[in-house]
mmCIF file of C-alpha atoms in Angstrom:
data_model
loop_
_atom_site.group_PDB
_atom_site.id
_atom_site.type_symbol
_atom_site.label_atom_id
_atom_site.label_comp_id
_atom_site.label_asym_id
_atom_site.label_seq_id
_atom_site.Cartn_x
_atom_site.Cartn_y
_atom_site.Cartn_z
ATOM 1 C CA UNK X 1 0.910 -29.630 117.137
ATOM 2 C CA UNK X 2 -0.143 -33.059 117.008
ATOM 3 C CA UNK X 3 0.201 -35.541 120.298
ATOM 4 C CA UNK X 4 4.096 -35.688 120.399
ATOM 5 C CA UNK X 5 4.812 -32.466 120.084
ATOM 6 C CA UNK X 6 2.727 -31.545 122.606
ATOM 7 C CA UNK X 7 4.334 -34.035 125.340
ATOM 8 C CA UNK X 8 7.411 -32.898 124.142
ATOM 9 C CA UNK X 9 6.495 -29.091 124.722
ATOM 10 C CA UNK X 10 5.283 -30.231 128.466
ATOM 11 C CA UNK X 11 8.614 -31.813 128.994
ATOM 12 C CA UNK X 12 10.543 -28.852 128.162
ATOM 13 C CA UNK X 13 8.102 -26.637 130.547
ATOM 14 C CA UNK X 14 8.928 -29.011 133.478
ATOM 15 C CA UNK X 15 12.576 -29.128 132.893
ATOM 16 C CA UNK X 16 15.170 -29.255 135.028
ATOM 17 C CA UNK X 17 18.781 -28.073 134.871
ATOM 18 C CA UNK X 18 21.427 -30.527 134.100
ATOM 19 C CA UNK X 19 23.349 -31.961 136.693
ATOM 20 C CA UNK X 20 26.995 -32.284 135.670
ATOM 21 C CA UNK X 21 28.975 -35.421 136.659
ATOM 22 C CA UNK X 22 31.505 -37.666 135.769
ATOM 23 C CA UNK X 23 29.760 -40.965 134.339
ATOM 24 C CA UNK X 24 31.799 -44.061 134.526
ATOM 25 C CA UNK X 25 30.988 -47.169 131.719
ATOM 26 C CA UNK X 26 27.070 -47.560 131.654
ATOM 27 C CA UNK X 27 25.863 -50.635 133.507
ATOM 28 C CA UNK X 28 23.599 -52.431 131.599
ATOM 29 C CA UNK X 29 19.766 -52.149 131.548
ATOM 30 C CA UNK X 30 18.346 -55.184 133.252
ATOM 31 C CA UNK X 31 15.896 -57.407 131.259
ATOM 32 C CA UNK X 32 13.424 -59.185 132.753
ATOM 33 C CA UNK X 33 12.797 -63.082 132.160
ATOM 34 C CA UNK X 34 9.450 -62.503 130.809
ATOM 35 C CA UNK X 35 10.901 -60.022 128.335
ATOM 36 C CA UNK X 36 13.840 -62.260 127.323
ATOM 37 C CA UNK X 37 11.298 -65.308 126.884
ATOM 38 C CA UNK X 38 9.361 -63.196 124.770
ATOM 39 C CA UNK X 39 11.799 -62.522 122.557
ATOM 40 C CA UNK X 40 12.840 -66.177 122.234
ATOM 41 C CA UNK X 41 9.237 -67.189 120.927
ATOM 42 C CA UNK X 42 9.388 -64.212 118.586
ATOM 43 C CA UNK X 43 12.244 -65.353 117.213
ATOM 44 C CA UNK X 44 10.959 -68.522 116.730
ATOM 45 C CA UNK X 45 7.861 -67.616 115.175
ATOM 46 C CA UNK X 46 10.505 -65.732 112.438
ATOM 47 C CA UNK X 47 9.961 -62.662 113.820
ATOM 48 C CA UNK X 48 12.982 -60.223 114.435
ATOM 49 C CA UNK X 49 12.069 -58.330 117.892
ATOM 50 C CA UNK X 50 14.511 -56.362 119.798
ATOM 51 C CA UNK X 51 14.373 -53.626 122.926
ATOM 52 C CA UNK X 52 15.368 -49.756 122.954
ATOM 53 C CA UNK X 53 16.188 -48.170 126.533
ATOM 54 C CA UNK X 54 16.830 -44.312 126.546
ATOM 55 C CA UNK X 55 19.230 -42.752 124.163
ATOM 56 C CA UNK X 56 18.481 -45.490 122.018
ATOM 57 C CA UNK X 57 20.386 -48.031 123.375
ATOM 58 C CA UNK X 58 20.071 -51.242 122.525
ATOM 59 C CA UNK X 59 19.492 -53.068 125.237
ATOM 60 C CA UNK X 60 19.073 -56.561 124.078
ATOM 61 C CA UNK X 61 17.369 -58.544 120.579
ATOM 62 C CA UNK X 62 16.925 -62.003 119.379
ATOM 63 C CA UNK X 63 18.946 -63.825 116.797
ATOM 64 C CA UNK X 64 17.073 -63.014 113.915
ATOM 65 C CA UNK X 65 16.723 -58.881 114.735
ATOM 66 C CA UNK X 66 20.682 -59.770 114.957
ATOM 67 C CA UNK X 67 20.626 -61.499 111.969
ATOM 68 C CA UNK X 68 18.646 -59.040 110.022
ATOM 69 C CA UNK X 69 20.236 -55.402 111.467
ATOM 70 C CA UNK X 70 23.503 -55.832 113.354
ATOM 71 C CA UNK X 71 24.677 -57.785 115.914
ATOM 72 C CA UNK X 72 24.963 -55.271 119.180
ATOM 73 C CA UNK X 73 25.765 -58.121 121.572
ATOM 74 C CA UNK X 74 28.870 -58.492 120.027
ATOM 75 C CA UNK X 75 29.397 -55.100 120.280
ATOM 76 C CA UNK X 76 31.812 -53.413 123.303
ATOM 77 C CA UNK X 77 28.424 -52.184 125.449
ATOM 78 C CA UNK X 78 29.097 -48.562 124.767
ATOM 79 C CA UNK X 79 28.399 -48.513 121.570
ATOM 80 C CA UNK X 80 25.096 -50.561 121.390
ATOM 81 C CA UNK X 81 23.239 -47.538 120.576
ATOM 82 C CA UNK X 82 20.712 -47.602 117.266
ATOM 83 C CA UNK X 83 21.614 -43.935 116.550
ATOM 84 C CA UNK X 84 25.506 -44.447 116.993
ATOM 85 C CA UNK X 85 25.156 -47.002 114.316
ATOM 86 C CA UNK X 86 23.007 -45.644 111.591
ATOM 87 C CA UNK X 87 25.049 -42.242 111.880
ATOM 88 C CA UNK X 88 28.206 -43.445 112.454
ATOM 89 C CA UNK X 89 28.388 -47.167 110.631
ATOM 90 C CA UNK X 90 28.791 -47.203 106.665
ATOM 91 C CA UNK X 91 26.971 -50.397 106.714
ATOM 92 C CA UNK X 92 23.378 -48.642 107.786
ATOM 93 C CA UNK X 93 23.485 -46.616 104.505
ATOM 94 C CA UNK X 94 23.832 -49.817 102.265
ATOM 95 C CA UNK X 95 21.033 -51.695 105.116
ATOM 96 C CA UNK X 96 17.961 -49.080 104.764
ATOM 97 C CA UNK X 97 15.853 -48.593 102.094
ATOM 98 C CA UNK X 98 15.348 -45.288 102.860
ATOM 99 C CA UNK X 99 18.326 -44.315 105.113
ATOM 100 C CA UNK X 100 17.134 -40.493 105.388
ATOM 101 C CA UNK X 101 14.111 -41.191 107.014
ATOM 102 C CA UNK X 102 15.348 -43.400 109.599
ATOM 103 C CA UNK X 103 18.517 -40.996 109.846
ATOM 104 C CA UNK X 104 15.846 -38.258 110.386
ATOM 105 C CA UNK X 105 13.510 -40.138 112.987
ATOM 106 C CA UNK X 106 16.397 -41.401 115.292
ATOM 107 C CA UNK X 107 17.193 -37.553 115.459
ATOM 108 C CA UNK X 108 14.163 -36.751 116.800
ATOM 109 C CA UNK X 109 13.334 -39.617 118.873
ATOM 110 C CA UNK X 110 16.957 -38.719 120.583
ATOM 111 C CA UNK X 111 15.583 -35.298 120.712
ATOM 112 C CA UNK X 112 12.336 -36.722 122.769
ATOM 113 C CA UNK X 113 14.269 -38.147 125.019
ATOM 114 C CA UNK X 114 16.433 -35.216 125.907
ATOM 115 C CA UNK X 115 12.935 -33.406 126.378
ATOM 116 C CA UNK X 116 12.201 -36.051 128.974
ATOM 117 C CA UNK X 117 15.935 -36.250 130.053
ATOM 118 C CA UNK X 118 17.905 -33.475 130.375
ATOM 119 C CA UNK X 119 19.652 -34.188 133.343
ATOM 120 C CA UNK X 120 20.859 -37.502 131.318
ATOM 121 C CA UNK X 121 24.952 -36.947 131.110
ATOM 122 C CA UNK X 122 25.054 -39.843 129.119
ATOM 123 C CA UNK X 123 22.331 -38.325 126.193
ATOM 124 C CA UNK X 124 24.419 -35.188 126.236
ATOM 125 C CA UNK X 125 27.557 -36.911 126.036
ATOM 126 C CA UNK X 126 26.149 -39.009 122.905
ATOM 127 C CA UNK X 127 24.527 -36.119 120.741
ATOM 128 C CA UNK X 128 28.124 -34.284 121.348
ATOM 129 C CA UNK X 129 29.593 -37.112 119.342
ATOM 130 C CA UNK X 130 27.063 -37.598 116.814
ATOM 131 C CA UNK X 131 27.385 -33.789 115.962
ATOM 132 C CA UNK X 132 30.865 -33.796 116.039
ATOM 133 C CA UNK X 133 31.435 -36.872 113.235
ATOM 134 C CA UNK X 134 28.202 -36.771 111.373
ATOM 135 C CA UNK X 135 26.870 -33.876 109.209
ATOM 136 C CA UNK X 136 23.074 -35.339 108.707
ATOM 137 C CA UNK X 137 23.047 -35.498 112.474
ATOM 138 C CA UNK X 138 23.945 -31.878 112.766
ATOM 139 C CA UNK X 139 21.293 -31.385 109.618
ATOM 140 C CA UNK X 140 18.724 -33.452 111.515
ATOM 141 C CA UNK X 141 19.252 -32.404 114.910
ATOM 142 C CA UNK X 142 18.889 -28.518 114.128
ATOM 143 C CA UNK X 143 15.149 -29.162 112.733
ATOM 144 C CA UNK X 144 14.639 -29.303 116.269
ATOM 145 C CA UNK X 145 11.888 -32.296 115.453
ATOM 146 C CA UNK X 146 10.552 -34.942 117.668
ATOM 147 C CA UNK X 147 9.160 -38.201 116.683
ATOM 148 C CA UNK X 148 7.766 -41.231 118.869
ATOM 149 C CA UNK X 149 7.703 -44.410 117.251
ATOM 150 C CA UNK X 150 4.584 -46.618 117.533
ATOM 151 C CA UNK X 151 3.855 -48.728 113.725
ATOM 152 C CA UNK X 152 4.978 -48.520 110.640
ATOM 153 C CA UNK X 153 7.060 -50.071 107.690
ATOM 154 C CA UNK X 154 10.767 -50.510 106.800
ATOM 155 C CA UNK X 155 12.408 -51.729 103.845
ATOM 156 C CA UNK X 156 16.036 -53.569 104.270
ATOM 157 C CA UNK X 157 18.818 -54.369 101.644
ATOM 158 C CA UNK X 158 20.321 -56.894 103.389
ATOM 159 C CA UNK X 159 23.492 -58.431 101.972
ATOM 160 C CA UNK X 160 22.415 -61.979 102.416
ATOM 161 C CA UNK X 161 18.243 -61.941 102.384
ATOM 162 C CA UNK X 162 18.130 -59.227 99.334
ATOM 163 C CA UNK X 163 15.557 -56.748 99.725
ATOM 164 C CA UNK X 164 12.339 -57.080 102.382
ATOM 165 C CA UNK X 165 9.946 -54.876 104.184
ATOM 166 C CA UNK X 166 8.670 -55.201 107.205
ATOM 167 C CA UNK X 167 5.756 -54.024 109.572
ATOM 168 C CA UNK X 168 6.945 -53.135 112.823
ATOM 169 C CA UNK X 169 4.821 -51.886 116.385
ATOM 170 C CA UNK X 170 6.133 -50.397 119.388
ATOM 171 C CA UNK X 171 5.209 -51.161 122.381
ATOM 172 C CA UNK X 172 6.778 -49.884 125.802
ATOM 173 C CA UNK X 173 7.543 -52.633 128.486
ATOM 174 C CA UNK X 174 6.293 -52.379 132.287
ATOM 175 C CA UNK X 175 7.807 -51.050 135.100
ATOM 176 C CA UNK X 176 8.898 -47.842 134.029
ATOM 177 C CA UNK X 177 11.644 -48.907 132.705
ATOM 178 C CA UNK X 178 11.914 -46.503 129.592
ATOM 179 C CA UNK X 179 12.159 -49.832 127.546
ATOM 180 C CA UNK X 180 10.301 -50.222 124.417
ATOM 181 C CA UNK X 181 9.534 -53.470 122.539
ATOM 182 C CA UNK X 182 9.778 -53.166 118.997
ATOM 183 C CA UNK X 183 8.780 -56.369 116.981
ATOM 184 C CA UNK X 184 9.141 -56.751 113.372
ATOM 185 C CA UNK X 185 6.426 -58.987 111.332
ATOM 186 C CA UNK X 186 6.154 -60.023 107.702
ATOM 187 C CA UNK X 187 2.871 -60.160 105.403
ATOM 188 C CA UNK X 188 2.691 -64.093 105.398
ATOM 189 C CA UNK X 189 3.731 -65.949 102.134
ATOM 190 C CA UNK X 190 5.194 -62.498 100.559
ATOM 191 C CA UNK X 191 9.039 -62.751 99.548
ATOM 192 C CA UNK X 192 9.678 -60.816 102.769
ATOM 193 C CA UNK X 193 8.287 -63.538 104.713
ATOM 194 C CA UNK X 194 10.707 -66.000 102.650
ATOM 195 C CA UNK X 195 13.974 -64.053 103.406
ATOM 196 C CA UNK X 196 13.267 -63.606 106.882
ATOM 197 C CA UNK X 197 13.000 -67.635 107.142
ATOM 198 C CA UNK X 198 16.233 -67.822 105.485
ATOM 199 C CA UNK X 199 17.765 -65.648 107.948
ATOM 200 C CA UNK X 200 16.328 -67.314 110.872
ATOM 201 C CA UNK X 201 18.053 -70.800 109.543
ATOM 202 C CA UNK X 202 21.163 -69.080 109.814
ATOM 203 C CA UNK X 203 20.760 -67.389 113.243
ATOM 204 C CA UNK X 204 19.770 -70.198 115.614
ATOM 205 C CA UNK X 205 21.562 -69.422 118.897
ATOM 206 C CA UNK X 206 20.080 -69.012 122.317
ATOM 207 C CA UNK X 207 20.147 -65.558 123.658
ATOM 208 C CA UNK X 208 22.767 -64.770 126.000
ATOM 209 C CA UNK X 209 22.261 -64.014 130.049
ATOM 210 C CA UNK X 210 23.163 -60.515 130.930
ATOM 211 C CA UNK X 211 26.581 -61.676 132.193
ATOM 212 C CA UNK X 212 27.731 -62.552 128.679
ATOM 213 C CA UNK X 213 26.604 -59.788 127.140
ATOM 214 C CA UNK X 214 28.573 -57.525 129.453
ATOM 215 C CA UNK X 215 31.734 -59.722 129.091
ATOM 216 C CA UNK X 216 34.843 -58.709 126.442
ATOM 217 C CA UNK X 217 33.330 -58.571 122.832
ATOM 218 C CA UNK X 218 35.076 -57.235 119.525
ATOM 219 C CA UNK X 219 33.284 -55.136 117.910
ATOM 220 C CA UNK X 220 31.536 -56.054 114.414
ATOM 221 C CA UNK X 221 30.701 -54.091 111.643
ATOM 222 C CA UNK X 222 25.111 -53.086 111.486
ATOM 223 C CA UNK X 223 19.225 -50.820 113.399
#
């Protein structure tokens, strides 16, 4: 077993049984100012950075990760989830380059997380509706895999830039927070580096406090 699957098996030994409960609307995950200032010079150094909290959700990105992927804020708060929208929204087939493998990693990353969080109502409540309106989930979920993201490439087909890759790192936030970073960079000068600038000219907007993210949104159609 390499290193995942090993703190995955450890996870499982130290589990503990689920706690049924009725969960209300999720609050939102706070994010700190350093974090949110972070993402603001990312963005304006043309590089698309956004951050995961458990179960996937999206807890907040800058314009251009908006631009590039989808644009969660706008989305009821719910449904700001990565793996809602890759399984659920026609638009992430079209998006990824290779669609499978990022259909098959946000499976087991969601599987991780149970590992570390099975008294998570929410998580449960999530993978119940992903198996219930999306056959590759069921497909990807029963290869009981688990899958940690920390670097790697993605290519995009996005409707406006055309097609792009992109380099992207993990890296998990302080304070226990079960945040993770992930910022996405381009090989300077390449054609990816070109779209992405093209983007960012069309996504200059400040990113919103945590009280207009949480106010009444309509939901839009794109991680």
């Amino acid at each position: 077993m390499d290193d995942t699957e090993c703190a995955h098996l450890f996870d499982l030994a130290n589990r503990r049984p689920a706690q049924l409960r009725h969960t209300g609307p999720a609050a939102p995950e706070p994010v700190s100012p350093a974090t949110r200032q972070l993402l603001a010079t990312l963005d304006a150094a043309c590089c698309p950075a956004f951050v995961l909290g458990r179960r996937t959700d999206v807890v907040t990105a800058n314009p251009l990760a908006r631009a590039l992927i989808a644009d969660f804020d706008a989305m009821p708060a719910h449904q700001r989830n990565q793996a809602r929208f890759v399984f659920l929204d026609p638009a992430a087939r079209d998006l990824y380059a290779d669609w499978d493998t990022v259909a098959a990693d946000t499976a087991a990353m969601l599987r991780m997380d149970a590992g570390r969080h099975p008294d998570d109502p929410r998580l449960g409540e999530l993978v119940a509706e992903l198996a219930a309106r999306s056959g590759p989930f069921r497909k990807y979920w029963a290869e009981r895999r688990v899958h940690e993201r920390s670097e790697g490439t993605k290519g995009y087909h996005h409707p406006i830039a055309g097609d792009l890759t992109v380099a992207y790192q993990a890296l998990a936030l302080p304070g226990g927070t079960d945040q993770t970073l992930f910022v996405y960079t381009t090989e300077p000068g390449s054609s990816s580096a070109t779209a992405l600038r093209l983007l960012a000219a069309r996504s200059i907007e400040p990113l919103p406090d945590d009280g207009a993210r949480t106010a009444g949104h309509s939901e839009p159609g794109a991680f």
